[in-house]
Backbone as CSV, one residue per row, in Angstrom:
resi,resn,N_x,N_y,N_z,CA_x,CA_y,CA_z,C_x,C_y,C_z
1,UNK,2.836,99.697,-80.328,2.621,98.549,-81.654,3.866,98.243,-81.528
2,UNK,4.765,98.904,-81.693,6.770,98.396,-81.526,6.741,97.201,-80.943
3,UNK,7.517,96.229,-81.681,7.723,94.525,-81.096,8.825,94.754,-80.286
4,UNK,7.992,93.834,-78.635,9.362,93.428,-78.738,10.671,93.080,-78.960
5,UNK,11.893,92.728,-78.052,12.920,92.854,-78.783,12.846,91.482,-78.873
6,UNK,12.888,91.179,-80.323,13.194,89.637,-80.900,11.736,89.043,-81.397
7,UNK,10.978,90.480,-80.878,9.530,89.936,-81.306,9.098,90.823,-82.350
8,UNK,9.595,90.028,-83.933,8.686,90.838,-84.484,7.125,90.486,-85.171
9,UNK,6.373,91.243,-86.014,5.342,90.964,-86.259,5.238,91.608,-87.958
10,UNK,3.617,91.185,-87.939,3.771,91.643,-89.612,2.305,92.177,-89.409
11,UNK,1.818,93.492,-89.194,0.683,94.479,-89.194,-0.414,94.145,-90.090
12,UNK,-1.426,93.750,-90.843,-2.201,94.147,-92.082,-2.644,95.514,-91.495
13,UNK,-3.196,96.676,-92.145,-3.670,97.787,-91.435,-4.844,98.249,-92.749
14,UNK,-5.918,97.786,-92.107,-6.538,99.116,-92.981,-6.524,100.224,-93.308
15,UNK,-6.877,100.657,-94.345,-7.122,102.254,-94.723,-8.178,102.651,-95.828
16,UNK,-8.369,103.942,-95.608,-9.598,104.590,-95.897,-10.033,104.203,-96.637
17,UNK,-11.439,104.578,-96.976,-11.499,103.814,-98.610,-12.000,105.170,-99.197
18,UNK,-12.307,106.197,-99.137,-12.168,107.394,-99.240,-12.328,108.473,-97.891
19,UNK,-13.059,108.787,-97.177,-12.902,109.929,-96.365,-11.538,109.730,-95.159
20,UNK,-10.657,110.431,-95.345,-9.994,110.633,-94.177,-9.745,110.331,-92.899
21,UNK,-11.494,110.672,-92.785,-11.694,110.708,-91.217,-12.115,109.387,-90.603
22,UNK,-11.812,108.657,-92.086,-12.470,106.935,-91.383,-11.326,105.958,-90.541
23,UNK,-10.437,106.748,-90.984,-9.262,106.369,-90.343,-9.190,105.777,-88.860
24,UNK,-8.834,104.861,-88.409,-9.059,104.279,-87.431,-7.427,105.107,-86.059
25,UNK,-7.501,104.969,-84.675,-6.803,105.458,-83.982,-5.535,104.533,-84.005
26,UNK,-6.237,103.521,-84.290,-5.270,101.627,-84.622,-3.922,102.410,-85.760
27,UNK,-4.535,102.481,-86.764,-3.957,103.086,-88.066,-2.769,103.809,-88.193
28,UNK,-3.266,105.289,-87.161,-2.530,106.009,-86.628,-1.144,105.594,-86.210
29,UNK,-1.998,105.010,-85.152,-1.024,104.273,-84.113,0.532,103.265,-85.058
30,UNK,0.319,102.799,-85.655,0.806,101.299,-86.126,1.603,102.127,-87.441
31,UNK,1.068,103.379,-87.902,1.573,104.451,-89.207,3.104,104.477,-88.503
32,UNK,2.554,104.923,-87.196,3.567,106.243,-85.984,4.719,105.049,-85.695
33,UNK,4.461,103.952,-85.120,5.803,103.667,-84.415,5.977,102.431,-85.613
34,UNK,5.699,101.732,-86.399,6.380,100.654,-87.243,8.200,101.075,-87.604
35,UNK,8.455,100.588,-87.685,9.619,99.897,-88.293,10.294,99.974,-89.874
36,UNK,9.241,99.150,-90.275,8.880,99.266,-92.199,7.356,99.476,-92.521
37,UNK,7.029,99.980,-93.105,5.948,99.798,-93.841,6.127,99.457,-95.057
38,UNK,5.153,98.440,-95.921,5.198,98.498,-97.336,3.641,98.862,-97.403
39,UNK,3.988,99.288,-98.751,3.265,100.031,-99.197,2.593,99.357,-101.151
40,UNK,1.331,99.430,-101.569,1.114,99.834,-102.395,1.405,100.868,-103.155
41,UNK,1.317,101.939,-102.655,1.819,102.864,-103.637,2.234,104.126,-102.029
42,UNK,3.495,104.285,-102.810,3.978,104.893,-101.469,3.972,106.284,-101.520
43,UNK,3.391,106.846,-102.433,2.875,108.326,-102.813,1.768,108.318,-102.061
44,UNK,0.565,107.154,-102.109,-0.627,107.624,-101.780,-0.672,107.336,-99.757
45,UNK,1.058,106.461,-99.659,0.378,106.589,-98.373,1.081,107.624,-97.480
46,UNK,2.644,108.320,-98.672,2.744,109.626,-97.774,1.656,110.530,-98.011
47,UNK,0.855,110.908,-98.550,-0.448,111.743,-98.664,-1.130,111.373,-97.696
48,UNK,-1.172,110.208,-97.177,-2.339,109.766,-96.207,-1.800,110.262,-95.162
49,UNK,-0.553,109.733,-95.102,0.281,110.117,-93.715,-0.219,111.873,-92.821
50,UNK,0.221,112.682,-94.520,0.209,113.843,-94.257,-1.048,114.060,-93.643
51,UNK,-2.250,113.781,-94.286,-3.409,114.000,-94.168,-3.740,114.167,-92.814
52,UNK,-3.479,112.828,-92.633,-3.420,112.377,-90.878,-2.431,113.289,-89.949
53,UNK,-1.944,113.627,-89.969,-0.725,114.651,-89.677,0.353,113.587,-88.989
54,UNK,0.577,112.744,-89.725,1.322,111.768,-89.235,2.583,111.836,-89.934
55,UNK,4.213,111.210,-88.863,5.160,111.350,-89.592,5.948,110.480,-89.012
56,UNK,6.187,109.798,-90.819,6.584,108.993,-90.460,8.230,108.308,-90.446
57,UNK,8.546,107.811,-89.220,9.367,107.428,-89.215,10.537,105.719,-89.512
58,UNK,9.746,105.263,-90.061,10.108,103.820,-90.912,10.558,103.832,-92.192
59,UNK,11.110,102.711,-92.392,11.522,102.801,-93.869,10.401,102.117,-94.404
60,UNK,10.244,102.938,-96.162,8.927,102.901,-96.727,9.350,102.084,-98.046
61,UNK,8.801,101.038,-98.229,9.065,100.413,-99.255,8.139,100.079,-100.240
62,UNK,8.162,100.067,-101.550,6.531,99.557,-102.482,6.262,98.345,-102.352
63,UNK,5.041,97.897,-102.483,4.702,96.488,-102.270,4.001,96.311,-103.640
64,UNK,3.730,96.199,-104.257,2.440,96.582,-105.459,2.940,94.746,-106.153
65,UNK,2.041,94.248,-106.680,1.693,92.910,-107.532,3.083,92.800,-108.309
66,UNK,3.630,93.775,-108.855,5.084,93.335,-109.678,6.130,92.841,-109.031
67,UNK,6.162,93.538,-107.625,6.871,93.186,-106.672,7.145,92.646,-105.093
68,UNK,5.374,91.726,-105.429,5.521,91.424,-103.934,6.467,90.085,-104.153
69,UNK,6.368,89.323,-104.760,7.378,87.883,-104.646,8.459,88.319,-104.116
70,UNK,8.965,89.084,-104.620,10.719,89.297,-104.471,10.873,90.284,-103.319
71,UNK,9.666,90.806,-102.998,9.542,91.792,-101.301,9.706,90.792,-99.733
72,UNK,9.038,89.452,-100.594,8.975,88.600,-99.268,9.698,88.437,-98.540
73,UNK,11.020,87.528,-99.054,12.024,87.406,-98.272,12.630,88.170,-97.591
74,UNK,13.518,89.246,-98.196,13.398,90.358,-97.291,12.668,91.003,-96.043
75,UNK,11.321,91.196,-96.329,9.952,91.104,-95.085,10.907,90.576,-94.129
76,UNK,10.276,89.065,-94.280,10.230,88.002,-93.437,12.164,88.292,-92.287
77,UNK,12.834,88.831,-92.878,14.230,88.563,-92.373,13.981,89.968,-91.459
78,UNK,13.311,90.986,-92.405,12.936,91.744,-91.056,12.713,91.840,-89.725
79,UNK,11.095,91.028,-89.667,10.268,90.188,-89.107,10.691,89.674,-88.208
80,UNK,11.983,88.887,-88.566,12.903,87.702,-87.598,13.524,88.575,-87.345
81,UNK,14.179,89.235,-87.861,14.991,90.525,-86.474,14.536,91.649,-85.281
82,UNK,12.887,90.894,-85.271,12.175,92.163,-84.364,11.770,93.402,-84.966
83,UNK,11.320,93.211,-86.078,10.678,94.643,-86.512,9.081,94.334,-86.510
84,UNK,8.770,95.674,-86.634,7.411,95.686,-86.670,7.461,95.827,-88.156
85,UNK,6.329,95.109,-89.644,6.351,95.378,-90.801,4.975,95.831,-90.706
86,UNK,4.664,96.893,-91.592,3.248,97.496,-91.900,3.354,97.125,-93.480
87,UNK,1.600,96.494,-93.576,1.224,96.592,-94.650,0.048,97.242,-95.190
88,UNK,0.605,98.419,-96.121,-0.892,98.634,-96.169,-1.104,98.980,-97.911
89,UNK,-2.448,98.879,-98.219,-2.573,98.849,-99.491,-3.038,100.237,-100.045
90,UNK,-3.915,100.540,-101.406,-4.234,101.586,-101.580,-5.661,102.370,-100.800
91,UNK,-6.775,101.598,-100.765,-7.444,101.916,-99.925,-8.527,100.504,-99.460
92,UNK,-8.674,100.388,-98.322,-9.305,99.160,-97.721,-8.523,97.969,-96.599
93,UNK,-9.098,96.540,-96.825,-7.771,95.730,-96.318,-6.588,95.389,-97.006
94,UNK,-5.861,94.804,-96.895,-4.515,94.111,-97.438,-5.033,92.756,-98.131
95,UNK,-4.820,92.211,-98.986,-5.127,90.849,-99.384,-5.903,90.707,-99.659
96,UNK,-7.518,91.894,-99.650,-8.610,91.121,-100.538,-8.579,92.049,-102.139
97,UNK,-8.627,91.508,-102.675,-8.196,91.699,-104.210,-6.803,92.576,-103.818
98,UNK,-6.128,92.775,-103.081,-4.669,93.472,-103.014,-3.852,92.768,-103.054
99,UNK,-2.209,92.848,-103.207,-1.203,92.798,-102.440,-1.277,92.418,-101.033
100,UNK,-0.822,91.050,-100.791,-0.931,91.006,-99.212,-0.715,89.553,-98.509
101,UNK,-1.779,88.806,-99.392,-1.579,87.476,-98.922,-0.993,86.642,-99.082
102,UNK,0.083,86.763,-100.303,1.287,85.969,-100.379,2.151,86.243,-98.791
103,UNK,2.324,87.585,-98.833,3.146,88.172,-97.260,2.602,86.925,-95.970
104,UNK,1.027,87.329,-96.352,0.404,86.541,-94.841,0.871,84.997,-94.761
105,UNK,0.880,84.277,-96.002,0.630,82.591,-96.112,2.206,82.580,-95.477
106,UNK,3.315,83.272,-96.182,4.723,83.409,-96.269,5.463,83.410,-94.223
107,UNK,4.401,84.680,-93.904,4.875,84.552,-92.555,4.371,83.476,-91.612
108,UNK,3.432,83.137,-91.778,2.769,81.942,-91.424,3.079,80.821,-91.450
109,UNK,3.814,80.265,-92.822,4.666,79.299,-92.717,5.857,79.615,-92.355
110,UNK,6.318,80.603,-92.066,7.771,80.854,-91.313,7.294,80.586,-89.879
111,UNK,6.205,80.636,-89.225,6.054,80.989,-87.517,5.700,82.151,-87.184
112,UNK,5.901,83.149,-88.208,6.133,84.683,-87.119,4.906,85.716,-87.234
113,UNK,4.562,86.143,-86.400,2.859,86.310,-85.766,2.516,87.744,-86.895
114,UNK,1.290,87.305,-87.476,0.671,87.847,-87.660,-0.065,88.635,-87.565
115,UNK,-1.045,89.701,-87.347,-2.018,90.947,-86.835,-2.451,91.194,-88.007
116,UNK,-4.004,92.244,-87.289,-4.634,92.778,-88.077,-4.774,94.755,-87.262
117,UNK,-4.790,95.337,-88.026,-5.263,97.027,-87.546,-6.561,96.819,-88.300
118,UNK,-7.848,96.344,-87.892,-9.211,96.677,-88.703,-9.379,97.903,-89.594
119,UNK,-9.639,97.968,-90.578,-10.391,99.094,-91.292,-11.364,98.899,-92.096
120,UNK,-11.558,99.667,-93.054,-12.886,99.575,-93.915,-12.778,98.463,-95.123
121,UNK,-13.535,97.837,-95.957,-13.480,97.298,-96.926,-15.002,97.374,-97.849
122,UNK,-14.515,97.545,-99.251,-15.881,97.921,-100.080,-16.765,96.655,-100.118
123,UNK,-15.880,95.366,-99.916,-16.997,94.439,-100.405,-18.018,94.413,-98.907
124,UNK,-17.817,94.820,-97.412,-19.076,94.265,-96.858,-19.476,96.214,-96.664
125,UNK,-18.991,96.977,-97.056,-19.706,98.761,-97.170,-20.701,98.260,-98.298
126,UNK,-20.263,98.069,-99.680,-21.346,97.990,-100.791,-22.440,96.941,-100.227
127,UNK,-21.761,95.252,-99.891,-22.886,94.336,-99.824,-23.861,94.793,-98.381
128,UNK,-23.858,95.724,-97.399,-24.041,96.821,-96.303,-25.356,97.552,-97.227
129,UNK,-24.822,98.384,-98.034,-25.616,99.258,-98.689,-26.537,98.709,-99.969
130,UNK,-26.290,97.827,-99.968,-27.080,97.236,-101.345,-28.590,97.096,-101.497
131,UNK,-28.681,96.555,-99.850,-30.237,95.854,-99.886,-30.257,94.694,-100.124
132,UNK,-29.290,93.971,-100.750,-29.559,92.556,-100.919,-29.631,91.379,-99.520
133,UNK,-29.952,90.745,-99.623,-29.909,89.712,-98.207,-28.233,89.237,-98.163
134,UNK,-28.146,89.936,-96.563,-26.017,89.690,-96.873,-26.122,88.647,-95.431
135,UNK,-27.074,87.727,-95.366,-26.568,86.438,-93.706,-25.473,85.601,-94.480
136,UNK,-26.056,85.321,-95.969,-24.634,84.496,-96.536,-23.932,84.986,-98.127
137,UNK,-23.085,85.499,-98.183,-22.626,85.861,-99.670,-21.202,85.110,-100.217
138,UNK,-20.950,85.884,-100.695,-20.322,85.099,-101.596,-19.017,86.339,-102.172
139,UNK,-17.325,86.986,-102.123,-16.438,87.799,-103.080,-15.911,87.030,-103.818
140,UNK,-16.263,87.065,-104.956,-16.105,86.700,-106.104,-14.723,87.350,-107.185
141,UNK,-13.836,88.257,-106.216,-13.171,89.696,-106.935,-13.502,90.113,-108.245
142,UNK,-12.425,89.681,-108.607,-12.556,90.917,-110.452,-12.996,89.696,-111.285
143,UNK,-13.667,89.678,-112.308,-13.922,88.590,-113.442,-12.990,88.469,-114.393
144,UNK,-12.830,87.286,-114.782,-11.942,87.662,-115.846,-11.650,88.314,-117.060
145,UNK,-10.867,89.312,-117.706,-10.779,90.321,-118.350,-11.243,89.922,-120.085
146,UNK,-10.673,88.552,-120.339,-11.451,88.215,-121.560,-12.669,87.596,-121.746
147,UNK,-13.322,88.093,-122.893,-14.598,88.073,-122.559,-15.222,86.362,-122.270
148,UNK,-14.241,85.289,-123.025,-14.793,83.806,-123.208,-14.351,82.990,-121.647
149,UNK,-13.288,83.420,-120.892,-12.942,83.409,-119.528,-13.834,83.658,-118.692
150,UNK,-14.461,85.060,-118.895,-15.885,85.494,-118.272,-17.240,85.292,-118.103
151,UNK,-17.166,85.049,-119.496,-18.644,83.844,-119.702,-18.751,82.873,-119.160
152,UNK,-17.379,82.055,-118.843,-17.552,80.707,-118.339,-17.502,80.747,-116.900
153,UNK,-16.633,81.749,-116.434,-16.504,81.982,-114.920,-18.067,82.319,-114.624
154,UNK,-18.339,83.431,-115.225,-20.437,83.990,-114.587,-21.219,82.809,-114.542
155,UNK,-21.073,81.441,-115.480,-21.910,81.007,-115.808,-22.005,79.747,-114.588
156,UNK,-20.375,79.626,-114.288,-20.389,78.809,-113.523,-21.300,79.003,-111.992
157,UNK,-21.475,80.274,-111.667,-22.147,81.030,-110.804,-23.631,81.182,-111.324
158,UNK,-24.354,80.896,-112.041,-24.783,81.098,-112.365,-26.306,80.006,-111.055
159,UNK,-26.234,79.215,-111.111,-27.243,78.900,-109.704,-26.874,79.001,-108.224
160,UNK,-25.765,79.894,-108.217,-24.986,80.332,-106.645,-26.293,81.138,-106.423
161,UNK,-26.942,80.429,-104.936,-27.937,81.688,-104.023,-27.759,82.519,-103.805
162,UNK,-26.385,82.052,-102.839,-25.365,83.673,-102.367,-25.959,84.735,-102.484
163,UNK,-26.112,86.001,-102.778,-25.072,87.090,-103.063,-24.198,86.755,-103.034
164,UNK,-23.864,87.690,-104.221,-22.517,87.635,-104.946,-21.454,88.878,-104.689
165,UNK,-20.330,89.776,-104.827,-19.592,90.392,-104.561,-18.907,90.784,-105.408
166,UNK,-18.907,91.110,-106.404,-17.223,91.631,-107.510,-16.756,93.390,-107.681
167,UNK,-15.525,93.105,-107.840,-15.117,94.139,-107.747,-15.053,94.324,-109.518
168,UNK,-14.387,95.554,-110.098,-14.758,95.537,-111.738,-14.535,97.356,-112.255
169,UNK,-13.380,97.072,-113.300,-13.321,98.150,-113.714,-14.114,99.145,-114.028
170,UNK,-14.184,100.196,-114.578,-15.153,100.792,-115.227,-14.643,100.617,-116.438
171,UNK,-13.988,100.292,-117.003,-13.489,100.630,-118.655,-14.168,99.066,-119.108
172,UNK,-14.291,98.217,-118.086,-14.955,96.860,-118.701,-16.443,96.838,-117.494
173,UNK,-16.436,97.503,-117.121,-18.144,97.507,-116.449,-19.087,97.171,-117.864
174,UNK,-19.199,97.484,-118.582,-20.327,97.663,-119.218,-20.129,96.191,-120.143
175,UNK,-19.410,95.968,-120.590,-19.156,94.303,-120.839,-19.323,93.195,-119.746
176,UNK,-18.791,93.617,-118.898,-19.135,92.545,-117.424,-20.462,92.252,-117.302
177,UNK,-21.315,94.057,-117.379,-23.332,93.703,-117.036,-23.937,93.361,-117.838
178,UNK,-23.222,93.092,-119.163,-24.125,92.322,-120.153,-23.881,90.760,-120.174
179,UNK,-22.428,90.969,-119.824,-22.238,89.383,-119.697,-23.271,88.907,-118.405
180,UNK,-23.331,89.663,-117.572,-23.882,89.143,-116.213,-25.509,89.405,-116.856
181,UNK,-25.560,89.855,-117.815,-27.245,89.735,-117.964,-27.346,88.456,-118.832
182,UNK,-26.444,87.850,-119.409,-26.814,86.484,-120.101,-26.271,85.173,-119.030
183,UNK,-25.344,85.725,-118.056,-25.573,84.233,-116.823,-26.222,84.643,-116.049
184,UNK,-26.754,85.379,-115.887,-27.696,85.601,-114.614,-29.078,85.331,-114.640
185,UNK,-29.221,86.292,-116.190,-30.672,86.872,-116.422,-30.772,88.320,-116.114
186,UNK,-31.579,89.481,-116.942,-31.553,90.593,-116.738,-32.475,90.808,-115.999
187,UNK,-33.506,90.167,-115.085,-34.457,90.302,-114.205,-33.387,90.519,-112.522
188,UNK,-32.358,89.743,-112.532,-31.892,89.211,-111.289,-31.108,90.744,-110.924
189,UNK,-31.844,90.969,-109.346,-31.259,92.167,-108.951,-30.188,92.574,-108.468
190,UNK,-29.697,93.615,-108.073,-28.374,94.006,-108.171,-27.940,95.021,-107.871
191,UNK,-27.069,95.533,-107.258,-26.718,96.795,-107.010,-25.013,97.323,-107.592
192,UNK,-25.164,98.430,-108.223,-24.116,98.827,-108.682,-23.411,100.076,-107.677
193,UNK,-22.479,100.036,-106.920,-21.895,100.844,-106.018,-20.452,101.587,-106.372
194,UNK,-20.191,102.816,-106.433,-19.235,103.429,-106.704,-18.559,104.663,-106.140
195,UNK,-17.287,104.706,-105.814,-16.945,105.828,-104.946,-17.380,105.707,-103.754
196,UNK,-17.454,104.386,-102.985,-18.053,104.831,-101.976,-17.284,105.844,-100.779
197,UNK,-18.099,106.238,-100.014,-17.492,107.277,-98.468,-16.650,107.886,-99.722
198,UNK,-16.938,108.524,-100.868,-16.377,109.241,-101.265,-17.071,110.779,-101.808
199,UNK,-16.611,111.780,-102.313,-17.831,113.068,-101.885,-18.955,112.571,-102.926
200,UNK,-18.555,112.182,-104.130,-19.574,111.435,-105.457,-20.050,109.915,-105.014
201,UNK,-20.120,109.398,-103.694,-20.592,108.330,-103.442,-22.001,108.151,-103.873
202,UNK,-22.159,106.677,-104.998,-23.671,106.648,-105.377,-23.785,105.307,-105.338
203,UNK,-25.147,105.046,-104.799,-25.116,103.257,-105.292,-26.560,103.455,-105.914
204,UNK,-26.826,102.331,-107.283,-28.254,102.272,-108.419,-28.476,101.440,-107.568
205,UNK,-29.335,100.434,-107.525,-29.996,99.582,-106.988,-31.022,99.271,-108.184
206,UNK,-31.076,98.109,-108.883,-32.417,97.712,-109.647,-31.945,96.209,-110.172
207,UNK,-33.000,96.126,-111.250,-32.078,94.736,-111.839,-31.045,94.755,-113.135
208,UNK,-30.246,94.003,-113.096,-29.408,93.722,-113.963,-29.606,94.391,-115.370
209,UNK,-30.809,94.070,-116.212,-31.029,94.921,-117.025,-30.757,95.988,-117.107
210,UNK,-31.455,96.535,-116.040,-31.666,98.188,-116.023,-29.931,99.219,-115.679
211,UNK,-29.334,97.796,-114.910,-28.197,98.639,-114.750,-27.190,98.712,-115.862
212,UNK,-27.245,97.156,-116.755,-26.386,97.332,-117.823,-27.147,98.509,-118.985
213,UNK,-27.630,98.525,-118.306,-28.665,100.026,-119.857,-27.960,101.208,-119.576
214,UNK,-27.375,101.447,-118.074,-27.325,102.480,-117.644,-25.647,102.662,-117.440
215,UNK,-25.313,101.794,-117.716,-23.669,101.098,-117.423,-22.619,102.665,-118.299
216,UNK,-22.837,102.764,-119.425,-22.319,103.620,-120.211,-21.734,104.772,-119.296
217,UNK,-20.708,105.232,-119.279,-20.120,106.670,-118.840,-20.020,106.759,-117.054
218,UNK,-20.011,105.480,-116.116,-20.085,105.336,-114.807,-18.701,105.572,-114.538
219,UNK,-18.593,106.463,-113.693,-16.588,106.427,-113.530,-16.394,105.884,-111.913
220,UNK,-15.019,106.159,-112.036,-14.761,105.581,-110.187,-14.607,103.979,-109.806
221,UNK,-14.402,104.418,-108.597,-13.923,103.056,-108.237,-15.613,101.912,-108.148
222,UNK,-15.287,100.889,-108.781,-17.026,100.148,-108.507,-16.609,98.717,-107.935
223,UNK,-17.835,98.329,-106.778,-18.441,97.388,-106.750,-19.640,96.923,-106.959
224,UNK,-19.487,95.651,-107.751,-21.113,95.327,-108.073,-21.518,94.054,-106.702
225,UNK,-23.213,93.984,-106.411,-23.369,93.237,-105.925,-24.748,92.853,-106.382
226,UNK,-24.528,91.084,-106.781,-25.608,90.423,-107.438,-26.613,89.544,-106.772
227,UNK,-27.505,89.553,-106.415,-28.593,89.067,-105.587,-28.606,87.511,-106.371
228,UNK,-28.306,86.227,-105.530,-28.306,85.126,-105.604,-29.751,84.583,-106.755
229,UNK,-29.311,83.151,-107.191,-30.578,82.269,-107.289,-31.401,81.829,-106.630
230,UNK,-32.823,82.273,-107.166,-33.935,81.740,-105.889,-33.891,80.170,-106.201
231,UNK,-34.008,79.637,-104.796,-33.982,78.316,-104.875,-34.626,77.333,-106.106
232,UNK,-35.814,78.146,-106.140,-36.935,77.529,-107.032,-36.437,77.822,-108.977
233,UNK,-35.346,78.784,-109.000,-34.876,79.462,-110.309,-33.890,78.473,-110.997
234,UNK,-33.187,77.928,-110.090,-32.091,77.152,-110.496,-32.179,76.067,-111.054
235,UNK,-32.121,75.964,-112.136,-32.040,74.753,-113.286,-31.443,74.785,-114.526
236,UNK,-32.033,74.233,-115.536,-31.254,74.459,-116.781,-31.632,75.501,-117.467
237,UNK,-30.858,76.851,-118.039,-30.756,77.753,-118.692,-31.437,77.988,-119.611
238,UNK,-32.534,79.038,-120.038,-33.364,79.111,-121.408,-32.218,79.040,-122.528
239,UNK,-33.213,78.939,-123.791,-33.010,78.711,-125.279,-31.891,79.820,-125.430
240,UNK,-32.757,81.071,-125.135,-31.761,82.316,-125.376,-30.122,82.576,-124.796
241,UNK,-30.346,82.068,-123.404,-28.986,82.108,-122.403,-28.122,81.180,-122.549
242,UNK,-28.586,79.648,-123.566,-27.598,79.043,-124.115,-27.361,79.601,-125.374
243,UNK,-27.808,80.260,-125.692,-27.340,80.493,-127.547,-26.824,81.918,-127.606
244,UNK,-27.144,82.565,-126.461,-26.088,83.720,-126.287,-24.432,83.450,-126.122
245,UNK,-24.679,82.286,-124.790,-23.389,82.492,-124.304,-22.486,81.080,-125.173
246,UNK,-23.283,80.203,-126.400,-22.407,80.122,-127.596,-21.948,81.071,-128.157
247,UNK,-22.735,81.901,-128.681,-22.138,82.914,-129.495,-21.298,83.857,-128.651
248,UNK,-21.257,84.256,-127.725,-20.152,84.508,-126.781,-19.084,84.176,-126.519
249,UNK,-18.810,82.748,-126.767,-17.750,82.029,-126.953,-17.340,81.774,-128.203
250,UNK,-17.905,82.023,-129.175,-17.678,81.970,-130.965,-17.244,83.372,-130.759
251,UNK,-17.805,84.007,-130.742,-16.925,85.730,-130.991,-15.607,86.169,-129.872
252,UNK,-15.331,85.771,-128.689,-13.877,85.453,-128.144,-13.145,84.835,-128.823
253,UNK,-13.233,83.442,-129.832,-12.481,83.127,-130.784,-13.112,81.352,-130.750
254,UNK,-13.593,80.931,-130.147,-13.908,79.488,-130.251,-14.873,79.369,-131.066
255,UNK,-14.230,77.504,-131.678,-15.247,77.395,-132.883,-16.371,76.990,-132.722
256,UNK,-17.465,76.793,-133.214,-18.519,76.416,-132.634,-18.368,75.197,-132.213
257,UNK,-18.197,74.564,-132.732,-18.030,72.839,-131.437,-17.559,72.857,-130.838
258,UNK,-16.630,73.557,-130.389,-15.976,73.828,-128.915,-16.168,74.225,-128.356
259,UNK,-17.442,75.606,-128.596,-18.300,76.412,-127.607,-19.489,75.082,-127.099
260,UNK,-19.905,74.638,-128.662,-20.863,73.845,-128.091,-20.703,73.316,-126.497
261,UNK,-19.302,72.370,-127.118,-18.971,71.500,-126.396,-18.972,72.057,-125.062
262,UNK,-18.278,73.027,-124.257,-17.894,73.706,-123.248,-19.279,74.446,-123.079
263,UNK,-20.056,74.551,-123.386,-22.210,74.834,-122.534,-22.207,73.764,-122.265
264,UNK,-22.491,72.950,-123.369,-23.079,71.052,-122.342,-22.554,70.620,-121.594
265,UNK,-21.183,70.814,-121.438,-20.587,70.480,-120.466,-21.153,71.487,-118.796
266,UNK,-21.016,72.652,-119.370,-21.321,72.983,-117.925,-22.113,73.535,-117.960
267,UNK,-23.791,72.882,-118.466,-24.574,73.058,-117.893,-25.187,71.319,-117.972
268,UNK,-24.390,70.698,-118.186,-24.668,69.014,-117.823,-25.870,68.794,-119.171
269,UNK,-26.022,69.463,-120.219,-26.742,69.119,-121.441,-26.238,68.189,-122.134
270,UNK,-27.127,67.340,-122.931,-26.946,66.911,-124.300,-26.112,67.566,-124.742
271,UNK,-25.007,67.442,-125.705,-24.706,68.280,-126.831,-25.550,68.538,-127.756
272,UNK,-26.392,67.451,-128.098,-27.392,67.435,-129.468,-28.469,68.706,-129.265
273,UNK,-28.537,69.081,-128.039,-29.929,70.233,-127.409,-28.634,71.734,-127.543
274,UNK,-28.096,71.767,-126.651,-26.514,72.919,-127.286,-26.799,73.602,-128.790
275,UNK,-26.194,71.966,-129.594,-26.159,72.621,-130.491,-26.930,72.976,-131.537
276,UNK,-28.435,72.467,-131.483,-29.496,72.983,-131.569,-29.789,74.610,-131.573
277,UNK,-29.760,74.812,-130.669,-30.116,75.843,-129.938,-28.877,77.147,-130.446
278,UNK,-27.625,76.379,-130.061,-26.184,77.317,-131.030,-26.634,77.669,-132.536
279,UNK,-27.302,76.390,-133.314,-26.891,76.760,-134.141,-28.296,77.993,-134.857
280,UNK,-29.321,77.824,-134.027,-30.278,79.064,-134.572,-29.650,80.376,-133.997
281,UNK,-28.776,80.523,-133.469,-28.235,81.726,-132.441,-27.485,82.684,-133.902
């Protein structure tokens, strides 16, 4: 992995989701021979290296969201000087809802080599285990934290026919699943995957209504896989869904008038239709 003289590179290295035994020979080589390792959590990096029996000779730098932008110029300089810079995150592939894509974009814009050591991804692992169609899918990352913004984002996906994959914190899981029931319907097939590849791995398959009812007390890292809308089901939402969407925006701080306008625009419906439904909710 060592760079040739004056030919540095950026290496994105995938790390295990849970089991250390899932680490590839390529990851071990990358950690062993790197000149610089940029890690989302340096403590986790050192723990992983110890578990793998790897002695780190590289300069180790923290590389998490708050310092990401500030670190980029220095890392690019090291690559220009011929260094191999390896980027790792806490688990899975860098830049997939983790730090990394800004550094990749900056390196590419500067004409510097970028390569990868492929590794596990919670997105693909959850998709494969879900039992839902995997021929076409979309990764939506973390839903917005604020309830109004979350409702808007999910409603915009109500007609998405591809399988959808989301990450979510256990602290917001109940609220998010309840919002998904409103946006997608209680009968939409889904899977809740937690602690993938770890000791307490669990995959719950069922409808959104069933998963929402059992969301309290779920622990660990969570990935949600939601079935896409069937082609014949794509159409105007029910009165119940419209009323719930208006009510959620009002509860999040919108005026009823603004909430009605937002929902009407979102679904391309006459304002008076949404107003009539929202007024009854």
